[in-house]
CSV table of C-alpha atoms in Angstrom, one decimal:
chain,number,residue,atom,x,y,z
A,183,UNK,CA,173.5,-36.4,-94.0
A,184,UNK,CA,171.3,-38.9,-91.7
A,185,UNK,CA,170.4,-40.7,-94.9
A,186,UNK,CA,174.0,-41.1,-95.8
A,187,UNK,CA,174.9,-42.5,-92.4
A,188,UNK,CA,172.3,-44.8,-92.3
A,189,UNK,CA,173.2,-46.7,-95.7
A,190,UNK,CA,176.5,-46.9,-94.6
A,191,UNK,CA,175.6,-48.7,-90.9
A,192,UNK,CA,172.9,-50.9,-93.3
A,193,UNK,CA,176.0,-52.1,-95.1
A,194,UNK,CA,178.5,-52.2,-92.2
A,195,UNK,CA,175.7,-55.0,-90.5
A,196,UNK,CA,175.4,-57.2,-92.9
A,197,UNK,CA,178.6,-57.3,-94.4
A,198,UNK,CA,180.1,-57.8,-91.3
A,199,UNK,CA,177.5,-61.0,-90.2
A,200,UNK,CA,178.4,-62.1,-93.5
A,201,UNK,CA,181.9,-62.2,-93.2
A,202,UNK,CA,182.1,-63.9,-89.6
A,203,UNK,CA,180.2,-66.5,-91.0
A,204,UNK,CA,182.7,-67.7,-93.4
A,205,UNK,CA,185.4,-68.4,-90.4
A,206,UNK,CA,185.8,-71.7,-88.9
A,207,UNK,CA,186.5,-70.6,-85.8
A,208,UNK,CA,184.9,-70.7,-82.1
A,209,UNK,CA,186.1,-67.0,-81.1
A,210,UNK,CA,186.5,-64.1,-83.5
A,211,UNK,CA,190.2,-63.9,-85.3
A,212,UNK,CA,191.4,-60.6,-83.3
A,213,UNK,CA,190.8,-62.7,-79.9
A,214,UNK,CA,192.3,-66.0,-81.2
A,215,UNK,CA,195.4,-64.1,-82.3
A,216,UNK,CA,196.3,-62.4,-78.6
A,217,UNK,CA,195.4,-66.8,-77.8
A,218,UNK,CA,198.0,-67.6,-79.9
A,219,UNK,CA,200.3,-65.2,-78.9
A,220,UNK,CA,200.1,-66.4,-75.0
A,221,UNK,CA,200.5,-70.1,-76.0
A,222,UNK,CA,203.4,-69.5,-78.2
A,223,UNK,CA,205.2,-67.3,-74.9
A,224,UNK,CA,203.9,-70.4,-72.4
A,225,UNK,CA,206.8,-72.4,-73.7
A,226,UNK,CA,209.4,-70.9,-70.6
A,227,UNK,CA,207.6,-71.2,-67.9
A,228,UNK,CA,206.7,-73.6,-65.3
A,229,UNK,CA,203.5,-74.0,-62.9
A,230,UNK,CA,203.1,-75.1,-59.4
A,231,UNK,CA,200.1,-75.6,-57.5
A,232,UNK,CA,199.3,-75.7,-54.0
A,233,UNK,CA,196.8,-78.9,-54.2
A,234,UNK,CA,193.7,-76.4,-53.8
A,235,UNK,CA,192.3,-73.9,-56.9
A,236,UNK,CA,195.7,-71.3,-56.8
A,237,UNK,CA,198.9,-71.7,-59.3
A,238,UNK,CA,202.0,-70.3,-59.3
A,239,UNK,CA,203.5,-69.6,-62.7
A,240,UNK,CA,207.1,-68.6,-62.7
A,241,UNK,CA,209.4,-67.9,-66.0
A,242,UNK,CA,211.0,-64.7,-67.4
A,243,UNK,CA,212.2,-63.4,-64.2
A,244,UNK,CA,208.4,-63.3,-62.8
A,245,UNK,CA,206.0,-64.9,-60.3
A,246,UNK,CA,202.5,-64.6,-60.7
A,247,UNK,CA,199.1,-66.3,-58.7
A,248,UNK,CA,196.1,-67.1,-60.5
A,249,UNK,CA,192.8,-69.2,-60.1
A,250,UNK,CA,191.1,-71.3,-63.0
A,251,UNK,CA,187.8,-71.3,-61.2
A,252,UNK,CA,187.7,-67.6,-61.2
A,253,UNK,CA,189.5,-66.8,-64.1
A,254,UNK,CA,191.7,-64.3,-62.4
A,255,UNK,CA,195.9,-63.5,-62.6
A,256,UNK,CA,197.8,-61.2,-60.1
A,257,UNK,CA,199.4,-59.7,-63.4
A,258,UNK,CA,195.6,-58.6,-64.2
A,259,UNK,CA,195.9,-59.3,-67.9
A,260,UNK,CA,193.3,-61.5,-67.9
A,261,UNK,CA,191.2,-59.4,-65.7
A,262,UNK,CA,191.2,-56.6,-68.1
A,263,UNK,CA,191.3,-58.4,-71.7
A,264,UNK,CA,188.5,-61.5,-70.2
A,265,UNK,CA,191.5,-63.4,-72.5
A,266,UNK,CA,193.6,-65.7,-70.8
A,267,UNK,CA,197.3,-64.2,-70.1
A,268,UNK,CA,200.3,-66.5,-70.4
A,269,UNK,CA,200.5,-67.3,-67.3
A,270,UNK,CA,196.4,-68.7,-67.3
A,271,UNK,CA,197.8,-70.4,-70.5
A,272,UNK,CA,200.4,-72.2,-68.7
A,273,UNK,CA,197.8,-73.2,-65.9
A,274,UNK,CA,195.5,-74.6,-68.3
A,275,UNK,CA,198.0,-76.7,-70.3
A,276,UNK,CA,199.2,-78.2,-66.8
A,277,UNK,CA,195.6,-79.4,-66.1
A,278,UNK,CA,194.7,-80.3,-69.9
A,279,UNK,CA,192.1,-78.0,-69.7
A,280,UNK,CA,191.2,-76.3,-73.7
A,281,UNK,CA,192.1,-72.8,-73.5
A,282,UNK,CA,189.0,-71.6,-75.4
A,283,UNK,CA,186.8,-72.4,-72.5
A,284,UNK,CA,188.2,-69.9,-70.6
A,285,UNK,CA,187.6,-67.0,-73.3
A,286,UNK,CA,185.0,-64.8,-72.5
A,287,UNK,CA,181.8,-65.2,-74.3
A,288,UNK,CA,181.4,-62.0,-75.7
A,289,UNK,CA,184.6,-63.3,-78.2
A,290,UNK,CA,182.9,-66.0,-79.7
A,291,UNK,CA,181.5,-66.2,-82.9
A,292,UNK,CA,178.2,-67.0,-81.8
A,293,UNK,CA,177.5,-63.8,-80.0
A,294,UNK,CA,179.4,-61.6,-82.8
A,295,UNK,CA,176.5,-63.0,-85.5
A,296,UNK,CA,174.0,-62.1,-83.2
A,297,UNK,CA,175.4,-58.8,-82.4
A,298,UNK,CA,174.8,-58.1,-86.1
A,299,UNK,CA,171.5,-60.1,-86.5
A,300,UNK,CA,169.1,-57.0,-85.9
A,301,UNK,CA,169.3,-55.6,-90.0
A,302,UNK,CA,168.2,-51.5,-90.3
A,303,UNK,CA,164.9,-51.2,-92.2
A,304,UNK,CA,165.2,-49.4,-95.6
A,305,UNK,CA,163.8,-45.5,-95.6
A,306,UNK,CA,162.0,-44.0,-98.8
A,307,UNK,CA,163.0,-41.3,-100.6
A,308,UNK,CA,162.5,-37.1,-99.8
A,309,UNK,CA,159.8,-37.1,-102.7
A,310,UNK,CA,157.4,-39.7,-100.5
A,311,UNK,CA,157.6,-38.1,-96.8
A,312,UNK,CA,154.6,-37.2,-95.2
A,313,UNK,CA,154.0,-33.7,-94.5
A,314,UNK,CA,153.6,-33.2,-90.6
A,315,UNK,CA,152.0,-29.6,-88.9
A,316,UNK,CA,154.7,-27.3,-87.3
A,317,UNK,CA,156.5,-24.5,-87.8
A,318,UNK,CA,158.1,-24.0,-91.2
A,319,UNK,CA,162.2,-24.0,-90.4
A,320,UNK,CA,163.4,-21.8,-92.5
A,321,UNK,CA,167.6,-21.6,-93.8
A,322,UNK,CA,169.9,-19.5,-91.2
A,323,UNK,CA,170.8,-16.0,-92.7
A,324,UNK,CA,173.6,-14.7,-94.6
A,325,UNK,CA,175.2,-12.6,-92.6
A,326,UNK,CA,177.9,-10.2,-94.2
A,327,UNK,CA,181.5,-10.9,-93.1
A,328,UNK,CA,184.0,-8.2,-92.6
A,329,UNK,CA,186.6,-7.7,-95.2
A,330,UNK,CA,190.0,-6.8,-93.9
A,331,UNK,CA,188.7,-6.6,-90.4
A,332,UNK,CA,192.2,-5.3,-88.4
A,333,UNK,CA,192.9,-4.0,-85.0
A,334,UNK,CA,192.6,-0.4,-85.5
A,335,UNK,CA,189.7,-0.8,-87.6
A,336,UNK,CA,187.4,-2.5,-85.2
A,337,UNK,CA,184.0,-1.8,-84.6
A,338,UNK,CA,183.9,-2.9,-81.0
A,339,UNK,CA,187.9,-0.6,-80.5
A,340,UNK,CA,186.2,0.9,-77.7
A,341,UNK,CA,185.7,-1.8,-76.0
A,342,UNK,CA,188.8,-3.7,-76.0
A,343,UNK,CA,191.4,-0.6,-76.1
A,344,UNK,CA,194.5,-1.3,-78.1
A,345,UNK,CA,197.3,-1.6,-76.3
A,346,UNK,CA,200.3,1.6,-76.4
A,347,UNK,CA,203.0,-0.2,-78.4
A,348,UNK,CA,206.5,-0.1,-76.5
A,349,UNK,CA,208.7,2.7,-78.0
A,350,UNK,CA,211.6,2.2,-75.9
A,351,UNK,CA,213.3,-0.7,-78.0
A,352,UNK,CA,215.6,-3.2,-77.0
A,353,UNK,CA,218.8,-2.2,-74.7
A,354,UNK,CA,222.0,-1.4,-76.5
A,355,UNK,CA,224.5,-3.5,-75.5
A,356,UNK,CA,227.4,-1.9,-74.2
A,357,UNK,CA,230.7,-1.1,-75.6
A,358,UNK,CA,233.6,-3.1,-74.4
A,359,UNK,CA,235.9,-0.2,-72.8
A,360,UNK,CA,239.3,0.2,-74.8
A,361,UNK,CA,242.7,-0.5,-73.1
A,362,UNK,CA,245.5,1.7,-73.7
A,363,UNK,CA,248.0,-0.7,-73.8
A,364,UNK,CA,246.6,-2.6,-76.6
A,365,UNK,CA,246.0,0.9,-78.6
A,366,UNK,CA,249.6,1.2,-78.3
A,367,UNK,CA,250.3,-2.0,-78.9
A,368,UNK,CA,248.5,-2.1,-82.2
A,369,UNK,CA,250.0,1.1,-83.5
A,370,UNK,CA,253.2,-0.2,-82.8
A,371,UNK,CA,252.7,-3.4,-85.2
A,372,UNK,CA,250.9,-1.3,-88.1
A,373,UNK,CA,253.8,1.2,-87.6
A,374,UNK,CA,256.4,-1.7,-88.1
A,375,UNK,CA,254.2,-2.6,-90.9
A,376,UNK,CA,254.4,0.8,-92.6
A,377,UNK,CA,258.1,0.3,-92.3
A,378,UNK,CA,258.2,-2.6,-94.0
A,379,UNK,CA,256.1,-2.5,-96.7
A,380,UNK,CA,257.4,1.5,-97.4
A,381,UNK,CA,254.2,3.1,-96.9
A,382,UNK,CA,255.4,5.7,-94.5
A,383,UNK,CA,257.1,7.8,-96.3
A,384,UNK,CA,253.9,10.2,-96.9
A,385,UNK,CA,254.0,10.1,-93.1
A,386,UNK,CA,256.9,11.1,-92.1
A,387,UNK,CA,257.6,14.0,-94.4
A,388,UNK,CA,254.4,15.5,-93.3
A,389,UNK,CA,255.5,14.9,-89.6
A,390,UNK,CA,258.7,15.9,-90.6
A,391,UNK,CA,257.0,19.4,-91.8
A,392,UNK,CA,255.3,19.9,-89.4
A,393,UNK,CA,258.0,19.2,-86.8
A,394,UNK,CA,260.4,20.9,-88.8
A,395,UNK,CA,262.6,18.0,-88.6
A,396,UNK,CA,264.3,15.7,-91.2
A,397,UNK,CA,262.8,13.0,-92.4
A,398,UNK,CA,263.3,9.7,-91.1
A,399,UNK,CA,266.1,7.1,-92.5
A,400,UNK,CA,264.4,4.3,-93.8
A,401,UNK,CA,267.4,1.9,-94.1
A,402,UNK,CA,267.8,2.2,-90.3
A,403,UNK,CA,265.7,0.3,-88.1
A,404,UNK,CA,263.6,1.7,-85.6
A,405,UNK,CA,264.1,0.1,-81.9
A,406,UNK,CA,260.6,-0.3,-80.1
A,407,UNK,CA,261.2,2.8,-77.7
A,408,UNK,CA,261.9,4.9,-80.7
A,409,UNK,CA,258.8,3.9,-82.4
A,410,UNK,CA,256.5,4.4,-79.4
A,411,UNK,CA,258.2,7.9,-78.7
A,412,UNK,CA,257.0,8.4,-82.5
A,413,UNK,CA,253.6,7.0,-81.9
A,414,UNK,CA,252.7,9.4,-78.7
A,415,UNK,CA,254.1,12.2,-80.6
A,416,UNK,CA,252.1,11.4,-83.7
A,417,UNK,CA,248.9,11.1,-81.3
A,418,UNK,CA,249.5,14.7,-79.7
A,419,UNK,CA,249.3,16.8,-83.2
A,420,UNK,CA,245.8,17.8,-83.4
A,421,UNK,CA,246.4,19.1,-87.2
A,422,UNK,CA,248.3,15.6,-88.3
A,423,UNK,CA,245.4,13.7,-86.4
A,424,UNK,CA,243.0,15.8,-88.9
A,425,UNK,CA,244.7,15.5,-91.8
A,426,UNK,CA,246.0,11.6,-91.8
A,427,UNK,CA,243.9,10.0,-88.8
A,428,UNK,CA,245.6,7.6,-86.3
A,429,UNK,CA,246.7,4.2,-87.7
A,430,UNK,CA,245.4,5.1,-91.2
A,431,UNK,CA,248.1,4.3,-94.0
A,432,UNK,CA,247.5,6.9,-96.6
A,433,UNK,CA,246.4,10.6,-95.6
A,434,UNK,CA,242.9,12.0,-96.1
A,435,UNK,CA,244.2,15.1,-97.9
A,436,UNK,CA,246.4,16.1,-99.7
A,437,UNK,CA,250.0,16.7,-97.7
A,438,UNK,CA,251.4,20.1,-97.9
A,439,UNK,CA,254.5,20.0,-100.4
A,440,UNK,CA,258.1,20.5,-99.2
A,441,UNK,CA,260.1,23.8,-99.9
C-alpha cells in the first residue's frame, strides 16, 4: 500500500509542475477566475476617498471601507481569500493601480512551480531490500467467527441479561357505547325496507304464531308508531330473538309451519 501511494504523489508532482508551466498567466487559473469575477461585478459601484489611504465603495445597496496599503475590506473578503473583493477591485481601478499586484503571492505561478519543484526519489523493488535485525512480525491470527450468533445464544447472556419481553400488548381501544335511539331508529328503516321489498312475510307469520295473531296486511301501510310498537315487541320474544335474530331478514331456522 505505501508503494502504491508513493507512485501516485511521484506522478501527481510532476504532472502538475508540468502543467502550470504551459499557462501564460501571472497567478494560477482558480485565483484569476474569482479576479475576473470581481472585475466583471465592479461595474455598479462607485468609490470615494477621504484624501488619506481609506475608500468608501458604495453599490448594490452596500457600503464598505477598505485600505490599498493594507490590503484589507470591512466586508472581509479579501481578508480571508488574500484575493481582492469587488469592492478592492473598484478601489484599484479608481487609482489605476493593476489588480494582480494586490494578489497574494502564494497565487502566482511562480510559487505553485516551486511548490512542486522538490521530485520523490524512485524506491527499488521488495526482491532488493536489505534485511535489518529485529523481531520477525508475524500475520495476525485467524480467529473463528461465530455463525448465527443471536441474543439467546450468547456466550457472554450472563452478563448482559436479556430483557423480559412486554406481554401485556397494546390497549384495546374502546367501544363506542350504542344509543338507543339510533337502534330504534335503524330497525325502523330496515323494517320499512322489509315492507317494501316483501321480505317480511317469513316474519310475520312466525310472529304471528307465536303471538297467536293474524298475519299482518301487506297492502296496508304501516304508520311509524305501529311499526315501533312492532319493533319493541319483536325485541321482547326471547324465542323469536333465537330463532330469526334482530334486524336479520331471513330466519336462522327453519320457522315452524302453520296449522
Amino acid at each position: 500500500m505505501l508503494i502504491e501511494i508513493l507512485d501516485m504523489i511521484m506522478t501527481r508532482v510532476h504532472e502538475n509542475r508540468d502543467r502550470i508551466a504551459r499557462y501564460d498567466c501571472l497567478i494560477v487559473p482558480k485565483a484569476k477566475k474569482t479576479l475576473d469575477e470581481a472585475v466583471k461585478e465592479s461595474c455598479g459601484y462607485s468609490v470615494l476617498w477621504d484624501g488619506r489611504e481609506t475608500y468608501v465603495v458604495k453599490g448594490m445597496g452596500t457600503s464598505c471601507s477598505m485600505n490599498l496599503q493594507s490590503m484589507t475590506c470591512s466586508c472581509r473578503v479579501w481578508d480571508l481569500l488574500g484575493i481582492p473583493c469587488v469592492h478592492g477591485v473598484t478601489a484599484i481601478q479608481e487609482v489605476r493601480h493593476n489588480v494582480f499586484d494586490y494578489v497574494e503571492k502564494c497565487y502566482t505561478k511562480e510559487t505553485y512551480i516551486r511548490c512542486y519543484s522538490y521530485c520523490l526519489d524512485v524506491i527499488r523493488g521488495e526482491d532488493f531490500w536489505e534485511d535489518v535485525e529485529g523481531d520477525l512480525i508475524l500475520p495476525p491470527l485467524i480467529v473463528k467467527q461465530l455463525r448465527g450468533h443471536s441474543r439467546d445464544k450468547c456466550p457472554d447472556k450472563q452478563m448482559y441479561p436479556v430483557q423480559p419481553k412486554n406481554t401485556r400488548g397494546r390497549p384495546k381501544k374502546k367501544q363506542p357505547e350504542s344509543d338507543p335511539v339510533e337502534e330504534v331508529t335503524e330497525e325502523v328503516h330496515l323494517q320499512q325496507q322489509e315492507i317494501l321489498t316483501g321480505k317480511d312475510d317469513l316474519m310475520n307469520e312466525t310472529l304471528a304464531h307465536m303471538e297467536g295473531s293474524e298475519v299482518v296486511d301487506e297492502s296496508i301501510p304501516l304508520e311509524e308508531e305501529v311499526v315501533l310498537d312492532n319493533i319493541m315487541k319483536f325485541m321482547s320474544a326471547p324465542s323469536l330473538r333465537k330463532h330469526t335474530g334482530i334486524g336479520c331478514t331471513t330466519p336462522v331456522s327453519t320457522p315452524p309451519t302453520r296449522k
